[in-house]
PDB file of C-alpha atoms in Angstrom:
ATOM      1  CA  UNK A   1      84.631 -20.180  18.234  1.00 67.00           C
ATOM      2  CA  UNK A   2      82.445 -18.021  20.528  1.00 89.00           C
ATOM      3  CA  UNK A   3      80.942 -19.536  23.700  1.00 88.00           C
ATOM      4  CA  UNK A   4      77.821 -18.776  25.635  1.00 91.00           C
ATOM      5  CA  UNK A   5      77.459 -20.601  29.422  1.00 92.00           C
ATOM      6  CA  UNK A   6      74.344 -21.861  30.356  1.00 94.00           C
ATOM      7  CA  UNK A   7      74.082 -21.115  33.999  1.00 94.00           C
ATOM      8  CA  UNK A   8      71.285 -22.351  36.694  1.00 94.00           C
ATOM      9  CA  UNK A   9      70.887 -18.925  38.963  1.00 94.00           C
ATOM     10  CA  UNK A  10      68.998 -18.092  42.110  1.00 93.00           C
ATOM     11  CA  UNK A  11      68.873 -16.936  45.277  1.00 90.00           C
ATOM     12  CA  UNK A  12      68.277 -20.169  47.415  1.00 88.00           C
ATOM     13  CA  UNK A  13      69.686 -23.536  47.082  1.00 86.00           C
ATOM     14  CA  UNK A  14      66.383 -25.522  47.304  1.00 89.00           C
ATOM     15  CA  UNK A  15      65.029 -22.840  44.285  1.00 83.00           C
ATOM     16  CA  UNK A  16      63.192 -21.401  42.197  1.00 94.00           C
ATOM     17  CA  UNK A  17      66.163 -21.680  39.947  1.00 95.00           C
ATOM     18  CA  UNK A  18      66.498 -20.299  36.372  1.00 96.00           C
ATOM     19  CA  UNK A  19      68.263 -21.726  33.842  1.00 97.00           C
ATOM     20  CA  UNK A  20      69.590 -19.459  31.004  1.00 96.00           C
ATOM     21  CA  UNK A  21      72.444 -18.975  28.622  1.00 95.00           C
ATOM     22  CA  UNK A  22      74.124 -15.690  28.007  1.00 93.00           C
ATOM     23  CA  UNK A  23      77.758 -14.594  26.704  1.00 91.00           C
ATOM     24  CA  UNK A  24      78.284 -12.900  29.828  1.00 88.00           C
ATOM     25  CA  UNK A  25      77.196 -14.350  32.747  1.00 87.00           C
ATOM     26  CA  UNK A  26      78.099 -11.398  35.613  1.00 85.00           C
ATOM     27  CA  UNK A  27      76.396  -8.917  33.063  1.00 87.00           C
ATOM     28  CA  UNK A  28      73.442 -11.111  32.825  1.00 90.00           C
ATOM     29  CA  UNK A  29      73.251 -11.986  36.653  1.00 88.00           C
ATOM     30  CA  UNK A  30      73.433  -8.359  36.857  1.00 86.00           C
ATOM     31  CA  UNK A  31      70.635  -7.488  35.008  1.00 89.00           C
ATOM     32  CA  UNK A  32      68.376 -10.553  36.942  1.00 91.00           C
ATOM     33  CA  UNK A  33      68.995  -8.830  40.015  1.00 87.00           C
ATOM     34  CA  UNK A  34      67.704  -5.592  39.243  1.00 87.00           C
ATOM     35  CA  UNK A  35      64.170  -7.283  38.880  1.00 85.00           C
ATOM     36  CA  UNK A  36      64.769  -9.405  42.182  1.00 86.00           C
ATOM     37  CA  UNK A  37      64.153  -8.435  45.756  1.00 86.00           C
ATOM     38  CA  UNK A  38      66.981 -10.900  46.972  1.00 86.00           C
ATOM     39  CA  UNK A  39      70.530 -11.657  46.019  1.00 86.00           C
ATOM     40  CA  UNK A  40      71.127 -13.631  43.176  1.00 89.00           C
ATOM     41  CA  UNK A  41      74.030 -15.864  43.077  1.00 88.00           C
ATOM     42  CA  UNK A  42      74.929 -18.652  40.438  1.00 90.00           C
ATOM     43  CA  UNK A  43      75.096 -22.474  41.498  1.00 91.00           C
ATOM     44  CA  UNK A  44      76.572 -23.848  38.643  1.00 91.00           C
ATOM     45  CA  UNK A  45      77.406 -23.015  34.703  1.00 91.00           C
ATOM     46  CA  UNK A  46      78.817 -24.798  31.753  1.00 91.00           C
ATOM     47  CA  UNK A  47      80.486 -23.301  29.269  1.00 90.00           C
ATOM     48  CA  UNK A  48      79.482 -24.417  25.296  1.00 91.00           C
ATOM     49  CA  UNK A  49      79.524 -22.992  22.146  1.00 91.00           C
ATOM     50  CA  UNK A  50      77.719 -20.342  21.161  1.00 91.00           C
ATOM     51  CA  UNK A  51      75.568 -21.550  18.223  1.00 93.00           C
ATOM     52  CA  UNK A  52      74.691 -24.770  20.233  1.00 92.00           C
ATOM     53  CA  UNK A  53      73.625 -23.003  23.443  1.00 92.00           C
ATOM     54  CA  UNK A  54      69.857 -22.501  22.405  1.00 94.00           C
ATOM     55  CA  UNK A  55      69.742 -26.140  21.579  1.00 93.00           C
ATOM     56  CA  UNK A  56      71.548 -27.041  24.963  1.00 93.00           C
ATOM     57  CA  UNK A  57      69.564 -24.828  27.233  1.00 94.00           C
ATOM     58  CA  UNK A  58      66.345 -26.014  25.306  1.00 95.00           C
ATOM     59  CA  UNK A  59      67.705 -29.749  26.565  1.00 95.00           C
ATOM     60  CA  UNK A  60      67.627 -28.976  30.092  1.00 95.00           C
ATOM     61  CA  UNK A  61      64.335 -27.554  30.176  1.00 96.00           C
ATOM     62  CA  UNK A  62      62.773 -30.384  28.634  1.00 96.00           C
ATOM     63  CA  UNK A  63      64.535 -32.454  31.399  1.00 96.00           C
ATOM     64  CA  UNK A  64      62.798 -30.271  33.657  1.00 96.00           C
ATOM     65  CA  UNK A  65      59.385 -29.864  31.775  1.00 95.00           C
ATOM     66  CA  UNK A  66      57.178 -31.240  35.136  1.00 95.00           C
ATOM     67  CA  UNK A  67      59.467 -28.693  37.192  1.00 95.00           C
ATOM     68  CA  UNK A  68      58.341 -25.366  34.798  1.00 94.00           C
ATOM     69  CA  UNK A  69      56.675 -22.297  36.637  1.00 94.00           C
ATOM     70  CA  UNK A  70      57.383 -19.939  34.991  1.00 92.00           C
ATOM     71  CA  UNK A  71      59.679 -18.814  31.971  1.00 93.00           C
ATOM     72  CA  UNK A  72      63.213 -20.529  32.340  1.00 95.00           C
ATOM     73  CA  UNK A  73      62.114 -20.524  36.081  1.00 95.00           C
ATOM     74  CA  UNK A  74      62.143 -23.790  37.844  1.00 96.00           C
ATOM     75  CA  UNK A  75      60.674 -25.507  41.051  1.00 96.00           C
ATOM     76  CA  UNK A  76      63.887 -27.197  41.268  1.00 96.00           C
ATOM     77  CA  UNK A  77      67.319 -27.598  43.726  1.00 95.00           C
ATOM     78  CA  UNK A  78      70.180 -25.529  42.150  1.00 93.00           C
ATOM     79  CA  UNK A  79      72.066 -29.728  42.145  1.00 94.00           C
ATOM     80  CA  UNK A  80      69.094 -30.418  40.086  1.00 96.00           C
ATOM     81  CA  UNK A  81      69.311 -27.670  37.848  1.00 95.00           C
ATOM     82  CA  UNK A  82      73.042 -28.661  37.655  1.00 94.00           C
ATOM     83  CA  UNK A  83      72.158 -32.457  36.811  1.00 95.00           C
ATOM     84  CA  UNK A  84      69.829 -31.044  33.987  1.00 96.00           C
ATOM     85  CA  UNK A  85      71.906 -29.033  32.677  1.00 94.00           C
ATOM     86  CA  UNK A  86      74.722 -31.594  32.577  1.00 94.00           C
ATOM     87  CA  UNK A  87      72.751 -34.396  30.712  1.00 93.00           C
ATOM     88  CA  UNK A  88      71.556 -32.143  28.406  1.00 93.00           C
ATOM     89  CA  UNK A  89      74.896 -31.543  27.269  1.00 90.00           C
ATOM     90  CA  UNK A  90      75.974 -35.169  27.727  1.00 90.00           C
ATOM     91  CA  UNK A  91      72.756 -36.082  25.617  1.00 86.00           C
ATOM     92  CA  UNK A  92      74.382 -33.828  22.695  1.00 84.00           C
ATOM     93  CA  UNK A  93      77.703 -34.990  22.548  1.00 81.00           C
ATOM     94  CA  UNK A  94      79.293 -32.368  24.068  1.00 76.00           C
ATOM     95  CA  UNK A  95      81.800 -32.147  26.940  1.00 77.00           C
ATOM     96  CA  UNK A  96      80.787 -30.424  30.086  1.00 79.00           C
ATOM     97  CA  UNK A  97      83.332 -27.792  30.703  1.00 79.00           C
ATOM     98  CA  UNK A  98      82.910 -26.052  34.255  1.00 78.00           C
ATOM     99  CA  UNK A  99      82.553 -22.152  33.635  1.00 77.00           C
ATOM    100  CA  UNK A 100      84.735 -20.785  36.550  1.00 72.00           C
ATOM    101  CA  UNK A 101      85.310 -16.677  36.615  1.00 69.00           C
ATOM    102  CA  UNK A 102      88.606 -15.556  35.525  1.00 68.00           C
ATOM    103  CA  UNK A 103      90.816 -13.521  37.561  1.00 73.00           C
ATOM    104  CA  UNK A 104      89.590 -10.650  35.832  1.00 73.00           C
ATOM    105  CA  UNK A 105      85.987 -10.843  36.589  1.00 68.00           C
ATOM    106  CA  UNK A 106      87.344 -11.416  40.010  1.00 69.00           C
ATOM    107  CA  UNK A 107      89.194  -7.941  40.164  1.00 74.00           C
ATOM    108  CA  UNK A 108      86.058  -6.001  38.982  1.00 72.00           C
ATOM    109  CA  UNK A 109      83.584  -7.395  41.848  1.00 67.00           C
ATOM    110  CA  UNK A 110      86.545  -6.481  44.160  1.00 69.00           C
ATOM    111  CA  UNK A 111      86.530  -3.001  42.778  1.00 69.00           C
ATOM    112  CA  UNK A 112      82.990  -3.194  43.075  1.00 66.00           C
ATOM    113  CA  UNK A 113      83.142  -4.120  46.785  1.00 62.00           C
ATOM    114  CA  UNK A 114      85.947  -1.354  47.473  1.00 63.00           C
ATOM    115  CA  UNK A 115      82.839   1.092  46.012  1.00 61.00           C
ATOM    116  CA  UNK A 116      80.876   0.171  49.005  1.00 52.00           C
ATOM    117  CA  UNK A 117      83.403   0.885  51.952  1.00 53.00           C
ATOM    118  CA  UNK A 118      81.670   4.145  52.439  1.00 54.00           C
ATOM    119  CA  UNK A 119      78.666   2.944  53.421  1.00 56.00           C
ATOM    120  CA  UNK A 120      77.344   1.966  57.073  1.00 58.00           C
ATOM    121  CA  UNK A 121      78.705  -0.163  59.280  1.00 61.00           C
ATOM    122  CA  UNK A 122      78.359  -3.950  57.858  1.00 70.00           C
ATOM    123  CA  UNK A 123      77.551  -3.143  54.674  1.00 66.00           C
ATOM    124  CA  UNK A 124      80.347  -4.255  52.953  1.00 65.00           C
ATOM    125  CA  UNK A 125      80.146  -7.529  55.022  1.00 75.00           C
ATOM    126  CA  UNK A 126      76.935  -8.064  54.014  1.00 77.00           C
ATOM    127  CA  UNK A 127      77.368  -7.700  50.184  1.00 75.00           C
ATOM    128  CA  UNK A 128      81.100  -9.409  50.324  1.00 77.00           C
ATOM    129  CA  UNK A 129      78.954 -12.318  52.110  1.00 80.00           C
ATOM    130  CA  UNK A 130      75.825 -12.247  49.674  1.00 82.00           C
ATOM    131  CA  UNK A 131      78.780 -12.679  46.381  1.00 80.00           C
ATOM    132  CA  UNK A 132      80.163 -16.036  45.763  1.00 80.00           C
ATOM    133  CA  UNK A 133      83.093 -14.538  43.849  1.00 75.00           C
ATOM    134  CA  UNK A 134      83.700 -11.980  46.872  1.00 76.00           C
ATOM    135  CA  UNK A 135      83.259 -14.515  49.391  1.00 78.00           C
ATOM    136  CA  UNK A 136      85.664 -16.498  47.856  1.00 76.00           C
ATOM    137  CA  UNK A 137      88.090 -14.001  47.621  1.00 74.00           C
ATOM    138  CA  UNK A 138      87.602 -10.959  49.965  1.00 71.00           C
ATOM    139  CA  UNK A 139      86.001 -12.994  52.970  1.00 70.00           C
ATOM    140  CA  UNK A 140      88.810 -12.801  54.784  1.00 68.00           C
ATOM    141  CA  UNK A 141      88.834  -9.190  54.660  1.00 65.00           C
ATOM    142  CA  UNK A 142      85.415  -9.057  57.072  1.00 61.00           C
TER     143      UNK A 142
END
């Protein structure tokens, strides 16, 4: 069974948030944040499978229909993206399965981070800091 994780991204807490669905959720929060002047992080994703993640991602927009701006973009807190999100799945049947990165994905934004030791003073700090995953597990390094 393939999987897909629907995912509530931004780069506040209090929003915009989008809410999305793609197999891979660095690569996609990668390619949001070369269209966005401030670091993106994600608040919260669910992992389901694949062939029901249209249907599941269409649930929590309709939860969030009075919410819309724009697109999958939403006028919304990333907790109530995250409630959304969650009771659209609920509402299917479906179990709610945390996504949480593996130690893999963890490695490469390390690597990543190592990439940026050349640059100026507090640099690295200040992309270690903007990273959940690196902040999580390299914030003890600045």
């Amino acid at each position: 069974m393939s999987i897909a994780i629907i995912y509530a991204i931004g780069w506040q807490r209090q929003g915009p948030i989008k809410i999305g669905f793609a197999a891979n959720i660095l690569k996609r929060l990668d390619g949001l944040q070369t269209g966005s002047p401030y670091r993106l992080r994600v608040w919260f994703g669910a992992v389901v499978p694949a062939e029901k993640a249209v249907d599941l991602e269409v649930a929590a927009h309709n939860i969030l229909l009075a919410d819309q701006m724009i697109g999958e973009w939403f006028d919304v807190a990333a907790h109530e993206a995250r409630a959304a999100i969650v009771k659209g799945i609920e509402g299917s049947g479906e179990v709610v399965t945390k996504w949480q990165p593996s130690p893999k994905m963890i490695a490469n934004r390390k690597r990543q981070a190592i990439r940026h030791l050349i640059r100026p003073p507090g640099y690295l700090a200040a992309v270690i800091n903007s990273d959940p995953f690196l902040k999580a597990t390299c914030g003890h390094l600045v």
